[in-house]
Every structure is written in structure tokens, then in C-alpha cells.
Amino acid sequence: QVQLVESGGGSVQAGGSLRLSCAASANTDSTIWMGWFRQAPDKEREGVAIILRTGIRTEYAPSVKGRFTISKDNAKNILYLQMNSLKPEDTAIYYCAAHLLDMVAMWRVSSWHYWGQGTQVTVSS
């Protein structure tokens, strides 16, 4: 069992930056793969960034590539998402995910077992 707690959300103007954190209760096989997803109002949850261990492999959604950076501190069991050049369309609740069940379908929400409660990010124009 792994508990995930996100923090760092808030309100910023377009062009600004935020860093999200996700504290995991344990560093186990369930946290080898971790990811960030987001859900905007009236939209489905979508993948943002995924990481293997501390960065052996990272994957990004096309909409955030070049602006967001995912990283992980294994010693502290914390996952990060550095978000730069934020746009109004980045407004959403951001969720941390762990324990990837299906590597082939890593962008699918159902492929992840553990979820945090989410943190709100609001970007104004």
C-alpha cells in the first residue's frame, strides 16, 4: 500500500511557474514508475509526464514537452513536476500516480493503481 500526497498547486498568471510535489509513503516496487496526470473541468483525466526510477526514462505529453520537467528524489520519496511557461489551458487538478500496471498503456488512467488526492493549478491570462 502506498499513500500519495500532492502539494504545490496554486494560482499564477500565464507565463509563470509552479513546482508540484508528491510525497510517497514508501519507496517500493510500486514507485519504480510514477506519473503526473491532470483533469480539467468537464474533461477526462489525461497523462502529463511519467518517470522511471529517478529519470532513466521520462515521457511527456506533447502539450507540455519543453515546458514541464518531471523528476524524483528517491532518498526523500518525493516526485516533482516543474511547470514553466504556464498557459491558461494548463488549468486543472493535478494528480500523482504510482504503481504502473501496464507499461504498454502507460498513458491510460486505468493502468495506474495508486492515486493522490490532487492539487489545483489555475493559470490566468
The first five atom37 places (N, CA, C, CB, O) and aatype in JSON, in Angstrom:
{
  "aatype": [5, 19, 5, 10, 19, 6, 15, 7, 7, 7, 15, 19, 5, 0, 7, 7, 15, 10, 1, 10, 15, 4, 0, 0, 15, 0, 2, 16, 3, 15, 16, 9, 17, 12, 7, 17, 13, 1, 5, 0, 14, 3, 11, 6, 1, 6, 7, 19, 0, 9, 9, 10, 1, 16, 7, 9, 1, 16, 6, 18, 0, 14, 15, 19, 11, 7, 1, 13, 16, 9, 15, 11, 3, 2, 0, 11, 2, 9, 10, 18, 10, 5, 12, 2, 15, 10, 11, 14, 6, 3, 16, 0, 9, 18, 18, 4, 0, 0, 8, 10, 10, 3, 12, 19, 0, 12, 17, 1, 19, 15, 15, 17, 8, 18, 17, 7, 5, 7, 16, 5, 19, 16, 19, 15, 15],
  "atom_mask": [
    [1, 1, 1, 1, 1],
    [1, 1, 1, 1, 1],
    [1, 1, 1, 1, 1],
    [1, 1, 1, 1, 1],
    [1, 1, 1, 1, 1],
    [1, 1, 1, 1, 1],
    [1, 1, 1, 1, 1],
    [1, 1, 1, 0, 1],
    [1, 1, 1, 0, 1],
    [1, 1, 1, 0, 1],
    [1, 1, 1, 1, 1],
    [1, 1, 1, 1, 1],
    [1, 1, 1, 1, 1],
    [1, 1, 1, 1, 1],
    [1, 1, 1, 0, 1],
    [1, 1, 1, 0, 1],
    [1, 1, 1, 1, 1],
    [1, 1, 1, 1, 1],
    [1, 1, 1, 1, 1],
    [1, 1, 1, 1, 1],
    [1, 1, 1, 1, 1],
    [1, 1, 1, 1, 1],
    [1, 1, 1, 1, 1],
    [1, 1, 1, 1, 1],
    [1, 1, 1, 1, 1],
    [1, 1, 1, 1, 1],
    [1, 1, 1, 1, 1],
    [1, 1, 1, 1, 1],
    [1, 1, 1, 1, 1],
    [1, 1, 1, 1, 1],
    [1, 1, 1, 1, 1],
    [1, 1, 1, 1, 1],
    [1, 1, 1, 1, 1],
    [1, 1, 1, 1, 1],
    [1, 1, 1, 0, 1],
    [1, 1, 1, 1, 1],
    [1, 1, 1, 1, 1],
    [1, 1, 1, 1, 1],
    [1, 1, 1, 1, 1],
    [1, 1, 1, 1, 1],
    [1, 1, 1, 1, 1],
    [1, 1, 1, 1, 1],
    [1, 1, 1, 1, 1],
    [1, 1, 1, 1, 1],
    [1, 1, 1, 1, 1],
    [1, 1, 1, 1, 1],
    [1, 1, 1, 0, 1],
    [1, 1, 1, 1, 1],
    [1, 1, 1, 1, 1],
    [1, 1, 1, 1, 1],
    [1, 1, 1, 1, 1],
    [1, 1, 1, 1, 1],
    [1, 1, 1, 1, 1],
    [1, 1, 1, 1, 1],
    [1, 1, 1, 0, 1],
    [1, 1, 1, 1, 1],
    [1, 1, 1, 1, 1],
    [1, 1, 1, 1, 1],
    [1, 1, 1, 1, 1],
    [1, 1, 1, 1, 1],
    [1, 1, 1, 1, 1],
    [1, 1, 1, 1, 1],
    [1, 1, 1, 1, 1],
    [1, 1, 1, 1, 1],
    [1, 1, 1, 1, 1],
    [1, 1, 1, 0, 1],
    [1, 1, 1, 1, 1],
    [1, 1, 1, 1, 1],
    [1, 1, 1, 1, 1],
    [1, 1, 1, 1, 1],
    [1, 1, 1, 1, 1],
    [1, 1, 1, 1, 1],
    [1, 1, 1, 1, 1],
    [1, 1, 1, 1, 1],
    [1, 1, 1, 1, 1],
    [1, 1, 1, 1, 1],
    [1, 1, 1, 1, 1],
    [1, 1, 1, 1, 1],
    [1, 1, 1, 1, 1],
    [1, 1, 1, 1, 1],
    [1, 1, 1, 1, 1],
    [1, 1, 1, 1, 1],
    [1, 1, 1, 1, 1],
    [1, 1, 1, 1, 1],
    [1, 1, 1, 1, 1],
    [1, 1, 1, 1, 1],
    [1, 1, 1, 1, 1],
    [1, 1, 1, 1, 1],
    [1, 1, 1, 1, 1],
    [1, 1, 1, 1, 1],
    [1, 1, 1, 1, 1],
    [1, 1, 1, 1, 1],
    [1, 1, 1, 1, 1],
    [1, 1, 1, 1, 1],
    [1, 1, 1, 1, 1],
    [1, 1, 1, 1, 1],
    [1, 1, 1, 1, 1],
    [1, 1, 1, 1, 1],
    [1, 1, 1, 1, 1],
    [1, 1, 1, 1, 1],
    [1, 1, 1, 1, 1],
    [1, 1, 1, 1, 1],
    [1, 1, 1, 1, 1],
    [1, 1, 1, 1, 1],
    [1, 1, 1, 1, 1],
    [1, 1, 1, 1, 1],
    [1, 1, 1, 1, 1],
    [1, 1, 1, 1, 1],
    [1, 1, 1, 1, 1],
    [1, 1, 1, 1, 1],
    [1, 1, 1, 1, 1],
    [1, 1, 1, 1, 1],
    [1, 1, 1, 1, 1],
    [1, 1, 1, 1, 1],
    [1, 1, 1, 1, 1],
    [1, 1, 1, 0, 1],
    [1, 1, 1, 1, 1],
    [1, 1, 1, 0, 1],
    [1, 1, 1, 1, 1],
    [1, 1, 1, 1, 1],
    [1, 1, 1, 1, 1],
    [1, 1, 1, 1, 1],
    [1, 1, 1, 1, 1],
    [1, 1, 1, 1, 1],
    [1, 1, 1, 1, 1]
  ],
  "atom_positions": [
    [[0.84, -1.19, 0.0], [0.0, 0.0, 0.0], [0.88, 1.25, 0.0], [-0.95, 0.0, 1.22], [1.81, 1.36, 0.8]],
    [[0.59, 2.18, -0.88], [1.35, 3.44, -0.98], [0.38, 4.61, -0.93], [2.2, 3.48, -2.29], [-0.59, 4.67, -1.7]],
    [[0.64, 5.54, -0.03], [-0.16, 6.77, 0.01], [0.61, 7.87, -0.71], [-0.49, 7.2, 1.49], [1.83, 7.99, -0.58]],
    [[-0.11, 8.66, -1.47], [0.49, 9.76, -2.23], [-0.19, 11.06, -1.84], [0.36, 9.51, -3.76], [-1.41, 11.15, -1.82]],
    [[0.62, 12.07, -1.54], [0.07, 13.38, -1.15], [0.73, 14.47, -1.99], [0.3, 13.64, 0.37], [1.93, 14.69, -1.91]],
    [[-0.09, 15.14, -2.79], [0.4, 16.22, -3.63], [0.37, 17.55, -2.9], [-0.41, 16.31, -4.92], [-0.43, 17.75, -1.98]],
    [[1.23, 18.46, -3.32], [1.23, 19.83, -2.81], [1.88, 20.73, -3.86], [1.99, 19.92, -1.45], [2.47, 20.25, -4.83]],
    [[1.75, 22.04, -3.66], [2.42, 22.98, -4.54], [1.53, 23.66, -5.56], [0.0, 0.0, 0.0], [1.99, 24.53, -6.3]],
    [[0.27, 23.28, -5.6], [-0.62, 23.93, -6.55], [-0.91, 25.36, -6.14], [0.0, 0.0, 0.0], [-0.55, 25.79, -5.04]],
    [[-1.55, 26.09, -7.02], [-1.89, 27.48, -6.72], [-2.36, 28.21, -7.95], [0.0, 0.0, 0.0], [-2.65, 27.61, -8.98]],
    [[-2.42, 29.54, -7.84], [-2.86, 30.38, -8.95], [-1.7, 31.22, -9.44], [-4.05, 31.28, -8.54], [-1.0, 31.85, -8.65]],
    [[-1.49, 31.23, -10.74], [-0.42, 32.02, -11.34], [-0.93, 32.65, -12.63], [0.83, 31.15, -11.62], [-1.95, 32.24, -13.18]],
    [[-0.21, 33.65, -13.08], [-0.54, 34.25, -14.37], [0.16, 33.47, -15.48], [-0.13, 35.75, -14.41], [1.16, 32.78, -15.26]],
    [[-0.38, 33.6, -16.67], [0.24, 32.95, -17.83], [1.7, 33.36, -17.95], [-0.52, 33.31, -19.12], [2.05, 34.53, -17.77]],
    [[2.54, 32.38, -18.26], [3.97, 32.62, -18.34], [4.71, 32.32, -17.05], [0.0, 0.0, 0.0], [5.94, 32.25, -17.03]],
    [[3.97, 32.14, -15.98], [4.57, 31.88, -14.69], [4.97, 30.42, -14.51], [0.0, 0.0, 0.0], [4.84, 29.6, -15.42]],
    [[5.46, 30.12, -13.3], [5.95, 28.78, -12.99], [5.38, 28.29, -11.66], [7.48, 28.76, -12.96], [5.05, 29.08, -10.78]],
    [[5.29, 26.99, -11.54], [4.93, 26.33, -10.3], [5.69, 25.02, -10.22], [3.39, 26.1, -10.2], [6.03, 24.43, -11.24]],
    [[5.96, 24.56, -8.99], [6.54, 23.24, -8.82], [5.62, 22.41, -7.92], [7.97, 23.33, -8.22], [5.36, 22.77, -6.78]],
    [[5.14, 21.32, -8.46], [4.31, 20.41, -7.7], [5.19, 19.33, -7.05], [3.23, 19.77, -8.6], [6.21, 18.93, -7.6]],
    [[4.75, 18.88, -5.88], [5.43, 17.8, -5.19], [4.44, 16.7, -4.87], [6.12, 18.3, -3.91], [3.25, 16.96, -4.67]],
    [[4.93, 15.48, -4.83], [4.1, 14.34, -4.44], [4.93, 13.48, -3.5], [3.62, 13.51, -5.69], [5.91, 12.86, -3.9]],
    [[4.51, 13.44, -2.25], [5.22, 12.66, -1.25], [4.62, 11.26, -1.19], [5.16, 13.34, 0.14], [3.42, 11.1, -0.98]],
    [[5.46, 10.26, -1.38], [5.02, 8.87, -1.31], [5.35, 8.31, 0.07], [5.68, 8.01, -2.43], [6.4, 8.62, 0.64]],
    [[4.45, 7.48, 0.59], [4.64, 6.97, 1.95], [5.73, 5.91, 2.02], [3.34, 6.39, 2.47], [6.21, 5.6, 3.11]],
    [[6.12, 5.35, 0.88], [7.15, 4.33, 0.87], [7.84, 4.3, -0.49], [6.56, 2.95, 1.2], [7.29, 4.73, -1.5]],
    [[9.05, 3.8, -0.48], [9.81, 3.63, -1.72], [9.88, 2.14, -2.0], [11.26, 4.28, -1.63], [10.75, 1.44, -1.5]],
    [[8.94, 1.68, -2.81], [8.83, 0.24, -3.06], [8.82, -0.01, -4.57], [7.56, -0.34, -2.39], [9.02, 0.91, -5.36]],
    [[8.57, -1.24, -4.94], [8.44, -1.55, -6.36], [7.29, -0.78, -6.98], [8.23, -3.05, -6.56], [7.26, -0.56, -8.19]],
    [[6.33, -0.37, -6.15], [5.18, 0.38, -6.67], [5.56, 1.77, -7.13], [4.11, 0.48, -5.62], [4.82, 2.39, -7.9]],
    [[6.7, 2.27, -6.67], [7.09, 3.63, -7.05], [8.22, 3.65, -8.06], [7.5, 4.41, -5.81], [8.85, 4.69, -8.27]],
    [[8.49, 2.52, -8.69], [9.51, 2.5, -9.74], [9.06, 3.38, -10.9], [9.79, 1.04, -10.22], [9.83, 4.19, -11.42]],
    [[7.82, 3.22, -11.29], [7.21, 4.1, -12.28], [6.26, 5.04, -11.54], [6.45, 3.29, -13.39], [5.46, 4.59, -10.72]],
    [[6.34, 6.31, -11.82], [5.4, 7.28, -11.25], [5.03, 8.29, -12.33], [6.0, 8.0, -10.01], [5.75, 8.46, -13.31]],
    [[3.92, 8.94, -12.12], [3.48, 9.87, -13.15], [2.62, 10.99, -12.62], [0.0, 0.0, 0.0], [2.12, 10.95, -11.49]],
    [[2.46, 11.99, -13.44], [1.54, 13.1, -13.18], [0.44, 13.09, -14.25], [2.3, 14.47, -13.18], [0.7, 12.95, -15.44]],
    [[-0.77, 13.23, -13.77], [-1.93, 13.35, -14.64], [-2.67, 14.63, -14.27], [-2.85, 12.1, -14.53], [-2.41, 15.21, -13.21]],
    [[-3.58, 15.05, -15.12], [-4.38, 16.23, -14.79], [-5.79, 16.08, -15.35], [-3.71, 17.51, -15.34], [-6.04, 15.36, -16.31]],
    [[-6.7, 16.79, -14.69], [-8.09, 16.76, -15.14], [-8.66, 18.17, -15.08], [-8.93, 15.79, -14.28], [-8.78, 18.76, -14.01]],
    [[-9.02, 18.68, -16.24], [-9.65, 19.99, -16.34], [-11.16, 19.82, -16.21], [-9.28, 20.69, -17.69], [-11.68, 18.72, -16.43]],
    [[-11.87, 20.9, -15.87], [-13.33, 20.8, -15.74], [-13.98, 20.26, -17.0], [-13.91, 22.17, -15.41], [-13.68, 20.71, -18.11]],
    [[-14.86, 19.31, -16.83], [-15.61, 18.7, -17.93], [-14.74, 17.97, -18.95], [-16.38, 19.76, -18.64], [-15.15, 17.75, -20.09]],
    [[-13.55, 17.59, -18.53], [-12.67, 16.83, -19.42], [-12.2, 15.56, -18.72], [-11.45, 17.68, -19.87], [-12.27, 15.47, -17.49]],
    [[-11.73, 14.6, -19.48], [-11.21, 13.37, -18.9], [-9.8, 13.6, -18.35], [-11.21, 12.24, -19.94], [-9.08, 14.49, -18.79]],
    [[-9.45, 12.77, -17.4], [-8.1, 12.83, -16.85], [-7.11, 12.41, -17.93], [-7.96, 11.93, -15.58], [-7.33, 11.44, -18.66]],
    [[-6.01, 13.16, -18.02], [-5.02, 12.87, -19.06], [-3.62, 12.84, -18.47], [-5.1, 13.91, -20.18], [-3.34, 13.48, -17.46]],
    [[-2.75, 12.08, -19.11], [-1.37, 11.99, -18.66], [-0.58, 13.22, -19.02], [0.0, 0.0, 0.0], [-0.78, 13.82, -20.08]],
    [[0.32, 13.6, -18.13], [1.16, 14.79, -18.33], [2.62, 14.37, -18.47], [0.99, 15.78, -17.16], [3.28, 14.74, -19.44]],
    [[3.12, 13.6, -17.51], [4.53, 13.2, -17.52], [4.69, 11.93, -16.7], [5.44, 14.33, -16.97], [3.98, 11.7, -15.72]],
    [[5.64, 11.09, -17.14], [5.88, 9.81, -16.48], [7.38, 9.62, -16.33], [5.25, 8.64, -17.29], [8.16, 10.05, -17.18]],
    [[7.77, 8.99, -15.23], [9.19, 8.79, -14.97], [9.47, 7.37, -14.5], [9.69, 9.8, -13.93], [8.68, 6.78, -13.76]],
    [[10.6, 6.85, -14.94], [11.09, 5.55, -14.48], [12.24, 5.79, -13.51], [11.53, 4.64, -15.67], [13.25, 6.4, -13.87]],
    [[12.08, 5.3, -12.28], [13.07, 5.48, -11.21], [13.38, 6.97, -11.07], [14.39, 4.66, -11.51], [12.45, 7.77, -10.93]],
    [[14.64, 7.36, -11.1], [14.97, 8.78, -10.9], [15.25, 9.5, -12.22], [16.18, 8.91, -9.99], [15.84, 10.58, -12.23]],
    [[14.82, 8.9, -13.33], [14.96, 9.58, -14.61], [15.64, 8.77, -15.69], [0.0, 0.0, 0.0], [16.05, 9.33, -16.71]],
    [[15.77, 7.46, -15.49], [16.32, 6.6, -16.55], [15.51, 6.82, -17.83], [16.3, 5.1, -16.14], [16.04, 6.83, -18.94]],
    [[14.21, 6.98, -17.61], [13.33, 7.25, -18.76], [12.28, 8.25, -18.3], [12.66, 5.94, -19.3], [11.74, 8.14, -17.2]],
    [[12.0, 9.23, -19.14], [10.92, 10.17, -18.89], [10.1, 10.32, -20.17], [11.47, 11.56, -18.42], [10.63, 10.26, -21.28]],
    [[8.83, 10.51, -19.99], [7.91, 10.68, -21.1], [7.02, 11.89, -20.82], [7.05, 9.38, -21.34], [6.64, 12.14, -19.67]],
    [[6.69, 12.63, -21.87], [5.86, 13.82, -21.7], [4.75, 13.85, -22.74], [6.72, 15.09, -21.8], [4.91, 13.39, -23.87]],
    [[3.63, 14.39, -22.33], [2.57, 14.66, -23.28], [3.04, 15.76, -24.23], [1.24, 15.06, -22.56], [3.74, 16.67, -23.79]],
    [[2.67, 15.71, -25.5], [3.11, 16.74, -26.45], [2.76, 18.16, -26.0], [2.49, 16.49, -27.81], [3.49, 19.1, -26.3]],
    [[1.66, 18.32, -25.31], [1.21, 19.65, -24.91], [2.1, 20.3, -23.85], [-0.19, 19.58, -24.4], [2.04, 21.52, -23.67]],
    [[2.92, 19.51, -23.15], [3.75, 20.07, -22.08], [5.24, 19.9, -22.34], [3.39, 19.42, -20.77], [6.06, 20.45, -21.6]],
    [[5.6, 19.16, -23.37], [7.01, 18.89, -23.64], [7.76, 20.2, -23.88], [7.15, 17.96, -24.87], [7.31, 21.06, -24.64]],
    [[8.9, 20.34, -23.22], [9.68, 21.56, -23.33], [9.33, 22.61, -22.29], [0.0, 0.0, 0.0], [10.07, 23.57, -22.1]],
    [[8.2, 22.43, -21.62], [7.78, 23.39, -20.58], [7.77, 22.75, -19.19], [6.38, 23.94, -20.91], [8.07, 23.42, -18.2]],
    [[7.44, 21.46, -19.1], [7.36, 20.77, -17.82], [8.52, 19.79, -17.7], [6.01, 20.03, -17.68], [9.0, 19.24, -18.68]],
    [[8.96, 19.59, -16.45], [10.02, 18.62, -16.17], [9.63, 17.77, -14.98], [11.37, 19.33, -15.92], [9.32, 18.28, -13.91]],
    [[9.64, 16.46, -15.18], [9.35, 15.53, -14.08], [10.67, 15.04, -13.51], [8.46, 14.33, -14.57], [11.63, 14.78, -14.24]],
    [[10.71, 14.91, -12.18], [11.91, 14.41, -11.53], [11.52, 13.71, -10.24], [12.92, 15.56, -11.25], [10.38, 13.82, -9.78]],
    [[12.47, 12.97, -9.67], [12.16, 12.19, -8.47], [13.38, 12.13, -7.57], [11.71, 10.75, -8.85], [14.5, 11.92, -8.02]],
    [[13.13, 12.33, -6.3], [14.17, 12.22, -5.28], [13.9, 10.94, -4.5], [14.19, 13.48, -4.32], [13.01, 10.89, -3.64]],
    [[14.65, 9.91, -4.8], [14.39, 8.61, -4.17], [14.68, 8.62, -2.68], [15.22, 7.53, -4.84], [14.02, 7.93, -1.91]],
    [[15.67, 9.4, -2.28], [16.03, 9.45, -0.86], [14.89, 10.01, -0.02], [17.3, 10.3, -0.66], [14.69, 9.6, 1.12]],
    [[14.15, 10.96, -0.6], [13.05, 11.6, 0.13], [11.69, 11.02, -0.26], [13.06, 13.1, -0.11], [10.67, 11.39, 0.33]],
    [[11.66, 10.13, -1.23], [10.4, 9.57, -1.74], [9.47, 10.67, -2.24], [9.69, 8.76, -0.65], [8.27, 10.64, -1.96]],
    [[10.0, 11.63, -2.97], [9.2, 12.74, -3.48], [9.32, 12.82, -4.99], [9.63, 14.07, -2.83], [10.41, 12.77, -5.55]],
    [[8.18, 12.95, -5.63], [8.09, 13.17, -7.07], [7.79, 14.64, -7.3], [6.99, 12.26, -7.72], [7.0, 15.24, -6.58]],
    [[8.43, 15.21, -8.31], [8.24, 16.62, -8.62], [7.73, 16.83, -10.04], [9.54, 17.38, -8.41], [7.94, 15.99, -10.92]],
    [[7.07, 17.96, -10.24], [6.74, 18.41, -11.58], [7.01, 19.91, -11.64], [5.24, 18.07, -11.95], [6.25, 20.7, -11.08]],
    [[8.07, 20.28, -12.31], [8.38, 21.68, -12.52], [7.64, 22.15, -13.76], [9.91, 21.91, -12.66], [7.82, 21.61, -14.85]],
    [[6.8, 23.16, -13.59], [5.98, 23.65, -14.69], [6.36, 25.09, -14.99], [4.48, 23.54, -14.35], [6.18, 25.98, -14.16]],
    [[6.88, 25.32, -16.17], [7.28, 26.66, -16.62], [6.42, 27.1, -17.8], [8.77, 26.69, -17.02], [5.74, 26.28, -18.43]],
    [[6.45, 28.38, -18.09], [5.7, 28.94, -19.22], [4.25, 28.46, -19.21], [6.37, 28.56, -20.55], [3.71, 28.02, -20.22]],
    [[3.63, 28.56, -18.05], [2.27, 28.05, -17.9], [1.28, 28.82, -18.77], [1.85, 28.11, -16.44], [1.41, 30.02, -18.99]],
    [[0.29, 28.07, -19.24], [-0.75, 28.62, -20.1], [-2.11, 28.42, -19.43], [-0.72, 27.96, -21.52], [-2.26, 27.53, -18.6]],
    [[-3.1, 29.22, -19.79], [-4.44, 29.02, -19.22], [-4.96, 27.59, -19.43], [-5.43, 30.02, -19.83], [-5.69, 27.07, -18.59]],
    [[-4.6, 26.98, -20.53], [-5.07, 25.62, -20.79], [-4.41, 24.56, -19.9], [-4.82, 25.27, -22.24], [-4.78, 23.38, -19.94]],
    [[-3.43, 24.97, -19.1], [-2.83, 24.06, -18.12], [-3.67, 24.0, -16.84], [-1.4, 24.49, -17.8], [-3.38, 23.2, -15.95]],
    [[-4.68, 24.84, -16.74], [-5.55, 24.85, -15.56], [-6.23, 23.5, -15.39], [-6.6, 25.97, -15.66], [-6.91, 23.02, -16.3]],
    [[-6.06, 22.9, -14.22], [-6.61, 21.57, -13.96], [-6.27, 21.16, -12.54], [-6.07, 20.52, -14.97], [-5.5, 21.83, -11.85]],
    [[-6.86, 20.06, -12.11], [-6.41, 19.39, -10.89], [-5.33, 18.41, -11.32], [-7.62, 18.66, -10.12], [-5.53, 17.61, -12.24]],
    [[-4.19, 18.49, -10.66], [-3.06, 17.63, -10.99], [-2.96, 16.5, -9.98], [-1.75, 18.45, -11.04], [-2.99, 16.72, -8.77]],
    [[-2.83, 15.28, -10.5], [-2.78, 14.09, -9.67], [-1.46, 13.36, -9.86], [-3.94, 13.17, -10.0], [-0.9, 13.29, -10.95]],
    [[-0.97, 12.82, -8.77], [0.2, 11.96, -8.77], [-0.27, 10.51, -8.85], [1.09, 12.21, -7.51], [-1.28, 10.15, -8.24]],
    [[0.45, 9.68, -9.59], [0.09, 8.28, -9.74], [1.31, 7.4, -9.53], [-0.54, 8.02, -11.12], [2.44, 7.79, -9.81]],
    [[1.06, 6.18, -9.01], [2.14, 5.22, -8.8], [1.65, 3.81, -9.09], [2.7, 5.32, -7.36], [0.45, 3.56, -9.19]],
    [[2.6, 2.9, -9.22], [2.34, 1.5, -9.49], [1.72, 1.31, -10.87], [1.45, 0.91, -8.42], [0.51, 1.12, -11.0]],
    [[2.56, 1.36, -11.86], [2.12, 1.16, -13.24], [1.83, -0.31, -13.49], [3.18, 1.68, -14.24], [2.7, -1.16, -13.3]],
    [[0.62, -0.6, -13.91], [0.18, -1.98, -14.12], [0.43, -2.47, -15.54], [-1.29, -2.11, -13.79], [0.58, -3.67, -15.78]],
    [[0.49, -1.52, -16.47], [0.62, -1.89, -17.88], [1.53, -0.9, -18.59], [-0.77, -1.94, -18.57], [1.11, 0.21, -18.93]],
    [[2.79, -1.3, -18.8], [3.75, -0.39, -19.43], [3.36, -0.02, -20.85], [5.13, -1.02, -19.45], [3.66, 1.08, -21.32]],
    [[2.68, -0.92, -21.53], [2.31, -0.66, -22.92], [1.27, 0.46, -22.99], [1.76, -1.94, -23.59], [1.21, 1.21, -23.96]],
    [[0.46, 0.56, -21.96], [-0.61, 1.57, -21.95], [-0.39, 2.56, -20.82], [-1.99, 0.9, -21.8], [-1.32, 2.86, -20.07]],
    [[0.81, 3.08, -20.69], [1.14, 3.92, -19.55], [0.37, 5.24, -19.51], [2.61, 4.2, -19.55], [0.26, 5.84, -18.44]],
    [[-0.16, 5.7, -20.62], [-0.92, 6.95, -20.62], [-2.39, 6.74, -20.24], [-0.84, 7.61, -21.98], [-3.15, 7.69, -20.12]],
    [[-2.76, 5.49, -20.06], [-4.15, 5.2, -19.71], [-4.32, 5.31, -18.21], [-4.55, 3.78, -20.21], [-3.51, 4.78, -17.45]],
    [[-5.36, 5.98, -17.76], [-5.61, 6.17, -16.32], [-5.76, 4.83, -15.62], [-6.87, 7.02, -16.1], [-5.28, 4.65, -14.5]],
    [[-6.41, 3.89, -16.28], [-6.66, 2.57, -15.66], [-5.39, 1.75, -15.5], [-7.66, 1.8, -16.5], [-5.43, 0.7, -14.85]],
    [[-4.29, 2.19, -16.07], [-3.02, 1.46, -15.94], [-2.28, 1.76, -14.65], [-2.13, 1.79, -17.11], [-1.22, 1.18, -14.39]],
    [[-2.82, 2.64, -13.84], [-2.16, 3.04, -12.59], [-3.0, 2.65, -11.39], [-1.9, 4.56, -12.58], [-4.23, 2.76, -11.41]],
    [[-2.31, 2.18, -10.34], [-3.04, 1.64, -9.19], [-3.27, 2.65, -8.07], [-2.31, 0.46, -8.65], [-4.35, 2.69, -7.49]],
    [[-2.25, 3.46, -7.77], [-2.36, 4.39, -6.64], [-2.46, 5.82, -7.15], [-1.16, 4.25, -5.69], [-1.8, 6.21, -8.11]],
    [[-3.31, 6.6, -6.47], [-3.53, 8.0, -6.83], [-3.52, 8.88, -5.61], [-4.84, 8.16, -7.58], [-3.95, 8.47, -4.52]],
    [[-3.03, 10.1, -5.79], [-3.15, 11.09, -4.75], [-4.49, 11.78, -4.82], [0.0, 0.0, 0.0], [-5.33, 11.46, -5.66]],
    [[-4.7, 12.73, -3.92], [-5.99, 13.43, -3.84], [-6.09, 14.59, -4.82], [-6.24, 13.93, -2.43], [-7.17, 15.11, -5.07]],
    [[-4.95, 15.01, -5.35], [-4.93, 16.08, -6.35], [-4.62, 17.44, -5.76], [0.0, 0.0, 0.0], [-4.87, 17.69, -4.58]],
    [[-4.08, 18.31, -6.6], [-3.81, 19.68, -6.21], [-4.2, 20.59, -7.37], [-2.3, 19.88, -5.81], [-3.89, 20.31, -8.53]],
    [[-4.89, 21.7, -7.05], [-5.44, 22.57, -8.08], [-4.38, 23.52, -8.62], [-6.62, 23.36, -7.53], [-3.64, 24.15, -7.86]],
    [[-4.3, 23.62, -9.93], [-3.45, 24.61, -10.6], [-4.35, 25.48, -11.47], [-2.32, 23.91, -11.47], [-5.09, 24.97, -12.32]],
    [[-4.29, 26.78, -11.25], [-5.09, 27.72, -12.01], [-4.18, 28.75, -12.67], [-6.15, 28.41, -11.11], [-3.4, 29.43, -11.99]],
    [[-4.28, 28.86, -13.99], [-3.45, 29.81, -14.73], [-4.36, 30.83, -15.39], [-2.56, 29.08, -15.8], [-5.24, 30.49, -16.18]],
    [[-4.15, 32.09, -15.05], [-4.99, 33.16, -15.6], [-4.27, 33.89, -16.73], [-5.39, 34.17, -14.49], [-3.04, 33.97, -16.76]],
    [[-5.06, 34.39, -17.66], [-4.47, 35.05, -18.83], [-4.26, 36.53, -18.57], [-5.35, 34.86, -20.06], [-3.77, 37.24, -19.45]]
  ]
}
